[in-house]
Short mmCIF file of N, CA and C in Angstrom, two decimals:
data_model
loop_
_atom_site.label_atom_id
_atom_site.label_comp_id
_atom_site.label_asym_id
_atom_site.label_seq_id
_atom_site.Cartn_x
_atom_site.Cartn_y
_atom_site.Cartn_z
N UNK V 1 0.84 -1.18 0.00
CA UNK V 1 0.00 0.00 0.00
C UNK V 1 0.89 1.24 0.00
N UNK V 2 0.63 2.13 -0.92
CA UNK V 2 1.41 3.35 -1.07
C UNK V 2 0.72 4.50 -0.36
N UNK V 3 1.46 5.22 0.44
CA UNK V 3 0.95 6.44 1.08
C UNK V 3 1.62 7.65 0.45
N UNK V 4 0.81 8.68 0.21
CA UNK V 4 1.30 9.89 -0.44
C UNK V 4 0.96 11.10 0.43
N UNK V 5 1.93 11.99 0.61
CA UNK V 5 1.72 13.19 1.41
C UNK V 5 2.23 14.40 0.64
N UNK V 6 1.30 15.31 0.33
CA UNK V 6 1.67 16.53 -0.40
C UNK V 6 2.04 17.64 0.57
N UNK V 7 2.86 18.57 0.08
CA UNK V 7 3.21 19.77 0.84
C UNK V 7 3.61 20.86 -0.14
N UNK V 8 3.71 22.09 0.39
CA UNK V 8 4.20 23.19 -0.42
C UNK V 8 3.16 24.17 -0.91
N UNK V 9 1.89 23.89 -0.65
CA UNK V 9 0.86 24.82 -1.07
C UNK V 9 0.88 26.10 -0.25
N UNK V 10 0.10 27.08 -0.69
CA UNK V 10 0.03 28.33 0.04
C UNK V 10 -0.66 29.40 -0.77
N UNK V 11 -0.52 30.64 -0.29
CA UNK V 11 -1.09 31.82 -0.93
C UNK V 11 0.02 32.57 -1.66
N UNK V 12 -0.23 32.87 -2.93
CA UNK V 12 0.78 33.58 -3.74
C UNK V 12 0.07 34.55 -4.65
N UNK V 13 0.75 35.63 -5.00
CA UNK V 13 0.18 36.60 -5.93
C UNK V 13 0.30 36.09 -7.37
N UNK V 14 -0.57 36.57 -8.20
CA UNK V 14 -0.52 36.23 -9.63
C UNK V 14 0.87 36.57 -10.18
N UNK V 15 1.40 35.66 -10.98
CA UNK V 15 2.74 35.82 -11.52
C UNK V 15 3.82 35.18 -10.69
N UNK V 16 3.46 34.76 -9.48
CA UNK V 16 4.43 34.14 -8.59
C UNK V 16 4.62 32.67 -8.85
N UNK V 17 5.40 32.04 -7.97
CA UNK V 17 5.75 30.64 -8.12
C UNK V 17 5.56 29.88 -6.82
N UNK V 18 5.30 28.59 -6.96
CA UNK V 18 5.26 27.67 -5.84
C UNK V 18 5.83 26.34 -6.31
N UNK V 19 6.39 25.58 -5.36
CA UNK V 19 6.85 24.24 -5.65
C UNK V 19 6.16 23.27 -4.71
N UNK V 20 5.38 22.37 -5.29
CA UNK V 20 4.71 21.34 -4.51
C UNK V 20 5.57 20.09 -4.46
N UNK V 21 5.48 19.39 -3.35
CA UNK V 21 6.17 18.11 -3.18
C UNK V 21 5.17 17.05 -2.80
N UNK V 22 5.46 15.83 -3.18
CA UNK V 22 4.63 14.68 -2.81
C UNK V 22 5.58 13.55 -2.41
N UNK V 23 5.58 13.23 -1.13
CA UNK V 23 6.46 12.18 -0.61
C UNK V 23 5.70 10.86 -0.53
N UNK V 24 6.32 9.82 -1.04
CA UNK V 24 5.69 8.50 -1.08
C UNK V 24 6.37 7.55 -0.11
N UNK V 25 5.58 6.63 0.41
CA UNK V 25 6.11 5.58 1.28
C UNK V 25 5.25 4.34 1.13
N UNK V 26 5.80 3.19 1.55
CA UNK V 26 5.02 1.96 1.57
C UNK V 26 5.06 1.15 0.30
N UNK V 27 5.82 1.56 -0.68
CA UNK V 27 5.92 0.80 -1.91
C UNK V 27 7.24 1.09 -2.60
N UNK V 28 7.45 0.45 -3.73
CA UNK V 28 8.64 0.72 -4.53
C UNK V 28 8.32 1.88 -5.45
N UNK V 29 8.77 3.05 -5.08
CA UNK V 29 8.38 4.28 -5.75
C UNK V 29 8.64 4.24 -7.24
N UNK V 30 9.76 3.66 -7.62
CA UNK V 30 10.12 3.66 -9.04
C UNK V 30 9.26 2.72 -9.88
N UNK V 31 8.35 1.98 -9.27
CA UNK V 31 7.41 1.16 -10.02
C UNK V 31 6.21 1.95 -10.53
N UNK V 32 6.07 3.17 -10.05
CA UNK V 32 4.82 3.91 -10.27
C UNK V 32 5.00 5.14 -11.14
N UNK V 33 4.04 5.28 -12.07
CA UNK V 33 3.88 6.57 -12.70
C UNK V 33 3.23 7.51 -11.69
N UNK V 34 3.60 8.77 -11.73
CA UNK V 34 3.09 9.73 -10.77
C UNK V 34 2.42 10.90 -11.50
N UNK V 35 1.34 11.38 -10.93
CA UNK V 35 0.60 12.47 -11.56
C UNK V 35 0.18 13.49 -10.52
N UNK V 36 -0.16 14.67 -11.01
CA UNK V 36 -0.81 15.71 -10.21
C UNK V 36 -2.17 16.02 -10.85
N UNK V 37 -3.17 16.09 -9.99
CA UNK V 37 -4.50 16.56 -10.36
C UNK V 37 -4.79 17.80 -9.52
N UNK V 38 -5.82 18.54 -9.91
CA UNK V 38 -6.27 19.66 -9.09
C UNK V 38 -7.79 19.73 -9.13
N UNK V 39 -8.34 20.32 -8.09
CA UNK V 39 -9.79 20.46 -8.01
C UNK V 39 -10.14 21.79 -7.37
N UNK V 40 -10.85 22.61 -8.14
CA UNK V 40 -11.35 23.88 -7.64
C UNK V 40 -12.77 23.67 -7.10
N UNK V 41 -13.23 24.54 -6.20
CA UNK V 41 -14.58 24.38 -5.64
C UNK V 41 -15.64 24.33 -6.74
N UNK V 42 -16.49 23.33 -6.66
CA UNK V 42 -17.58 23.21 -7.61
C UNK V 42 -17.19 22.65 -8.97
N UNK V 43 -15.94 22.23 -9.10
CA UNK V 43 -15.47 21.71 -10.39
C UNK V 43 -14.98 20.28 -10.24
N UNK V 44 -14.88 19.61 -11.39
CA UNK V 44 -14.34 18.26 -11.41
C UNK V 44 -12.85 18.28 -11.15
N UNK V 45 -12.33 17.16 -10.60
CA UNK V 45 -10.90 17.04 -10.45
C UNK V 45 -10.27 16.86 -11.83
N UNK V 46 -9.28 17.65 -12.14
CA UNK V 46 -8.69 17.62 -13.48
C UNK V 46 -7.20 17.29 -13.44
N UNK V 47 -6.77 16.61 -14.49
CA UNK V 47 -5.38 16.22 -14.66
C UNK V 47 -4.54 17.46 -14.93
N UNK V 48 -3.38 17.52 -14.27
CA UNK V 48 -2.47 18.63 -14.46
C UNK V 48 -1.20 18.18 -15.18
N UNK V 49 -0.55 17.14 -14.64
CA UNK V 49 0.73 16.69 -15.21
C UNK V 49 1.01 15.27 -14.75
N UNK V 50 1.82 14.56 -15.53
CA UNK V 50 2.22 13.21 -15.17
C UNK V 50 3.65 12.95 -15.58
N UNK V 51 4.28 11.98 -14.90
CA UNK V 51 5.67 11.64 -15.17
C UNK V 51 5.84 10.13 -15.07
N UNK V 52 6.63 9.58 -15.97
CA UNK V 52 6.85 8.14 -15.99
C UNK V 52 7.73 7.69 -14.82
N UNK V 53 7.83 6.38 -14.65
CA UNK V 53 8.57 5.85 -13.50
C UNK V 53 10.02 6.31 -13.49
N UNK V 54 10.61 6.47 -14.66
CA UNK V 54 12.02 6.85 -14.75
C UNK V 54 12.22 8.36 -14.75
N UNK V 55 11.14 9.09 -14.99
CA UNK V 55 11.26 10.53 -15.16
C UNK V 55 11.57 10.93 -16.59
N UNK V 56 11.69 9.97 -17.47
CA UNK V 56 12.08 10.27 -18.84
C UNK V 56 10.97 10.79 -19.72
N UNK V 57 9.74 10.60 -19.28
CA UNK V 57 8.58 11.07 -20.06
C UNK V 57 7.65 11.86 -19.16
N UNK V 58 7.14 12.95 -19.70
CA UNK V 58 6.20 13.78 -18.97
C UNK V 58 5.04 14.17 -19.88
N UNK V 59 3.98 14.62 -19.26
CA UNK V 59 2.79 15.06 -20.00
C UNK V 59 2.14 16.16 -19.19
N UNK V 60 1.55 17.14 -19.89
CA UNK V 60 0.94 18.28 -19.23
C UNK V 60 -0.43 18.59 -19.85
N UNK V 61 -1.31 19.09 -19.00
CA UNK V 61 -2.55 19.66 -19.51
C UNK V 61 -2.21 20.94 -20.28
N UNK V 62 -3.00 21.24 -21.28
CA UNK V 62 -2.74 22.43 -22.09
C UNK V 62 -2.76 23.70 -21.24
N UNK V 63 -3.57 23.72 -20.21
CA UNK V 63 -3.73 24.92 -19.39
C UNK V 63 -2.48 25.27 -18.59
N UNK V 64 -1.56 24.31 -18.41
CA UNK V 64 -0.37 24.57 -17.60
C UNK V 64 0.92 24.41 -18.39
N UNK V 65 0.80 23.96 -19.62
CA UNK V 65 1.99 23.71 -20.43
C UNK V 65 2.82 24.99 -20.58
N UNK V 66 4.12 24.86 -20.34
CA UNK V 66 5.02 26.01 -20.42
C UNK V 66 5.14 26.78 -19.12
N UNK V 67 4.27 26.51 -18.15
CA UNK V 67 4.33 27.21 -16.85
C UNK V 67 4.68 26.25 -15.71
N UNK V 68 4.21 25.01 -15.80
CA UNK V 68 4.43 24.02 -14.74
C UNK V 68 5.43 22.98 -15.22
N UNK V 69 6.21 22.45 -14.27
CA UNK V 69 7.16 21.38 -14.58
C UNK V 69 7.06 20.29 -13.52
N UNK V 70 6.83 19.07 -13.97
CA UNK V 70 6.80 17.93 -13.06
C UNK V 70 8.16 17.23 -13.11
N UNK V 71 8.62 16.78 -11.96
CA UNK V 71 9.89 16.05 -11.88
C UNK V 71 9.80 15.07 -10.73
N UNK V 72 10.75 14.16 -10.65
CA UNK V 72 10.77 13.20 -9.55
C UNK V 72 12.20 12.87 -9.18
N UNK V 73 12.36 12.48 -7.93
CA UNK V 73 13.64 12.02 -7.41
C UNK V 73 13.38 10.65 -6.79
N UNK V 74 13.72 9.60 -7.50
CA UNK V 74 13.43 8.26 -7.01
C UNK V 74 14.26 7.89 -5.77
N UNK V 75 15.39 8.51 -5.60
CA UNK V 75 16.19 8.26 -4.40
C UNK V 75 15.52 8.83 -3.15
N UNK V 76 14.70 9.86 -3.34
CA UNK V 76 14.00 10.49 -2.23
C UNK V 76 12.53 10.12 -2.18
N UNK V 77 12.08 9.28 -3.12
CA UNK V 77 10.67 8.87 -3.16
C UNK V 77 9.74 10.08 -3.22
N UNK V 78 10.11 11.05 -4.03
CA UNK V 78 9.37 12.30 -4.05
C UNK V 78 9.14 12.76 -5.49
N UNK V 79 7.95 13.28 -5.72
CA UNK V 79 7.63 13.92 -6.99
C UNK V 79 7.32 15.39 -6.72
N UNK V 80 7.69 16.24 -7.66
CA UNK V 80 7.56 17.68 -7.49
C UNK V 80 6.69 18.28 -8.60
N UNK V 81 6.11 19.42 -8.30
CA UNK V 81 5.43 20.22 -9.31
C UNK V 81 5.87 21.66 -9.12
N UNK V 82 6.73 22.13 -10.02
CA UNK V 82 7.16 23.53 -10.01
C UNK V 82 6.14 24.34 -10.80
N UNK V 83 5.55 25.31 -10.15
CA UNK V 83 4.51 26.11 -10.78
C UNK V 83 4.97 27.56 -10.88
N UNK V 84 5.13 28.04 -12.10
CA UNK V 84 5.56 29.41 -12.36
C UNK V 84 4.45 30.19 -13.06
N UNK V 85 4.58 31.50 -13.06
CA UNK V 85 3.60 32.38 -13.73
C UNK V 85 2.18 32.00 -13.32
N UNK V 86 1.97 31.87 -12.04
CA UNK V 86 0.66 31.42 -11.54
C UNK V 86 -0.43 32.44 -11.83
N UNK V 87 -1.62 31.91 -12.09
CA UNK V 87 -2.79 32.72 -12.41
C UNK V 87 -3.88 32.44 -11.38
N UNK V 88 -4.81 33.37 -11.19
CA UNK V 88 -5.92 33.11 -10.25
C UNK V 88 -6.68 31.82 -10.59
N UNK V 89 -6.78 31.49 -11.86
CA UNK V 89 -7.50 30.27 -12.25
C UNK V 89 -6.75 28.99 -11.89
N UNK V 90 -5.51 29.10 -11.40
CA UNK V 90 -4.78 27.95 -10.90
C UNK V 90 -5.17 27.62 -9.46
N UNK V 91 -5.97 28.47 -8.84
CA UNK V 91 -6.40 28.24 -7.46
C UNK V 91 -7.19 26.93 -7.37
N UNK V 92 -6.74 26.03 -6.50
CA UNK V 92 -7.36 24.72 -6.37
C UNK V 92 -6.65 23.93 -5.28
N UNK V 93 -7.26 22.81 -4.90
CA UNK V 93 -6.55 21.81 -4.13
C UNK V 93 -5.76 20.96 -5.10
N UNK V 94 -4.51 20.71 -4.78
CA UNK V 94 -3.65 19.93 -5.67
C UNK V 94 -3.37 18.57 -5.02
N UNK V 95 -3.55 17.52 -5.81
CA UNK V 95 -3.43 16.16 -5.32
C UNK V 95 -2.43 15.38 -6.16
N UNK V 96 -1.55 14.64 -5.49
CA UNK V 96 -0.73 13.72 -6.26
C UNK V 96 -1.36 12.33 -6.19
N UNK V 97 -1.05 11.54 -7.19
CA UNK V 97 -1.61 10.19 -7.28
C UNK V 97 -0.61 9.29 -7.98
N UNK V 98 -0.80 7.99 -7.80
CA UNK V 98 0.15 7.01 -8.34
C UNK V 98 -0.59 5.83 -8.93
N UNK V 99 0.02 5.25 -9.94
CA UNK V 99 -0.48 4.00 -10.51
C UNK V 99 0.70 3.27 -11.14
N UNK V 100 0.64 1.95 -11.09
CA UNK V 100 1.71 1.16 -11.72
C UNK V 100 1.71 1.41 -13.21
N UNK V 101 2.83 1.90 -13.71
CA UNK V 101 3.03 2.01 -15.14
C UNK V 101 2.20 3.04 -15.87
N UNK V 102 1.45 3.86 -15.15
CA UNK V 102 0.56 4.80 -15.83
C UNK V 102 0.82 6.21 -15.35
N UNK V 103 0.98 7.12 -16.26
CA UNK V 103 1.11 8.53 -15.91
C UNK V 103 0.39 9.41 -16.93
N UNK V 104 -0.09 8.80 -18.01
CA UNK V 104 -0.64 9.60 -19.10
C UNK V 104 -2.16 9.60 -19.14
N UNK V 105 -2.78 8.70 -18.38
CA UNK V 105 -4.23 8.70 -18.34
C UNK V 105 -4.71 9.94 -17.61
N UNK V 106 -5.68 10.64 -18.20
CA UNK V 106 -6.15 11.89 -17.60
C UNK V 106 -7.42 11.70 -16.77
N UNK V 107 -7.91 10.47 -16.71
CA UNK V 107 -9.09 10.17 -15.91
C UNK V 107 -8.64 9.65 -14.54
N UNK V 108 -9.17 10.21 -13.49
CA UNK V 108 -8.74 9.86 -12.15
C UNK V 108 -8.97 8.40 -11.79
N UNK V 109 -9.86 7.73 -12.49
CA UNK V 109 -10.20 6.35 -12.14
C UNK V 109 -9.04 5.39 -12.34
N UNK V 110 -8.01 5.80 -13.08
CA UNK V 110 -6.89 4.91 -13.36
C UNK V 110 -5.84 4.93 -12.26
N UNK V 111 -5.99 5.80 -11.28
CA UNK V 111 -4.96 5.97 -10.26
C UNK V 111 -5.44 5.40 -8.94
N UNK V 112 -4.60 4.52 -8.38
CA UNK V 112 -5.00 3.74 -7.22
C UNK V 112 -4.78 4.46 -5.89
N UNK V 113 -3.75 5.27 -5.84
CA UNK V 113 -3.33 5.87 -4.59
C UNK V 113 -3.34 7.39 -4.70
N UNK V 114 -3.85 8.02 -3.64
CA UNK V 114 -4.01 9.48 -3.62
C UNK V 114 -3.51 10.05 -2.30
N UNK V 115 -2.96 11.26 -2.40
CA UNK V 115 -2.66 12.01 -1.20
C UNK V 115 -3.86 12.79 -0.73
N UNK V 116 -3.69 13.52 0.37
CA UNK V 116 -4.80 14.26 0.97
C UNK V 116 -4.99 15.64 0.35
N UNK V 117 -3.98 16.09 -0.42
CA UNK V 117 -4.10 17.36 -1.11
C UNK V 117 -3.42 18.50 -0.38
N UNK V 118 -3.04 19.52 -1.14
CA UNK V 118 -2.50 20.76 -0.58
C UNK V 118 -3.12 21.92 -1.35
N UNK V 119 -3.52 22.96 -0.63
CA UNK V 119 -4.26 24.07 -1.22
C UNK V 119 -3.31 25.10 -1.82
N UNK V 120 -3.62 25.51 -3.03
CA UNK V 120 -2.91 26.61 -3.70
C UNK V 120 -3.92 27.71 -3.97
N UNK V 121 -3.63 28.91 -3.51
CA UNK V 121 -4.50 30.05 -3.74
C UNK V 121 -3.68 31.16 -4.39
N UNK V 122 -4.15 31.61 -5.55
CA UNK V 122 -3.45 32.66 -6.30
C UNK V 122 -4.32 33.91 -6.30
N UNK V 123 -3.81 34.97 -5.73
CA UNK V 123 -4.57 36.22 -5.66
C UNK V 123 -4.24 37.11 -6.86
N UNK V 124 -5.25 37.87 -7.26
CA UNK V 124 -5.07 38.74 -8.44
C UNK V 124 -4.55 40.11 -8.03
#
């Protein structure tokens, strides 16, 4: 059973940056594709970015492409989301998730393990 714990959220002004972290335990981290989703109040949870087990492949939602960067450190069992040029519409709870061999599926049903989320609020 994999446990995931996110951190790094907070309040930032538009145009600013934040770096989210997701620490994993309880499994072989390098077996899992890792993803970030986000959910704003009253909206569906949406795919943000994903990274393969090796870190060699990544995928991004069009809304964050060029502004966000996903990375991972398998030695530290941690995946990161560097968020730059933040916009008020990026305000949401951000969740990391894991699945064996999958990082490109954009539907949440494919991911077995989820963290509790970390809140990101971008003020205008």
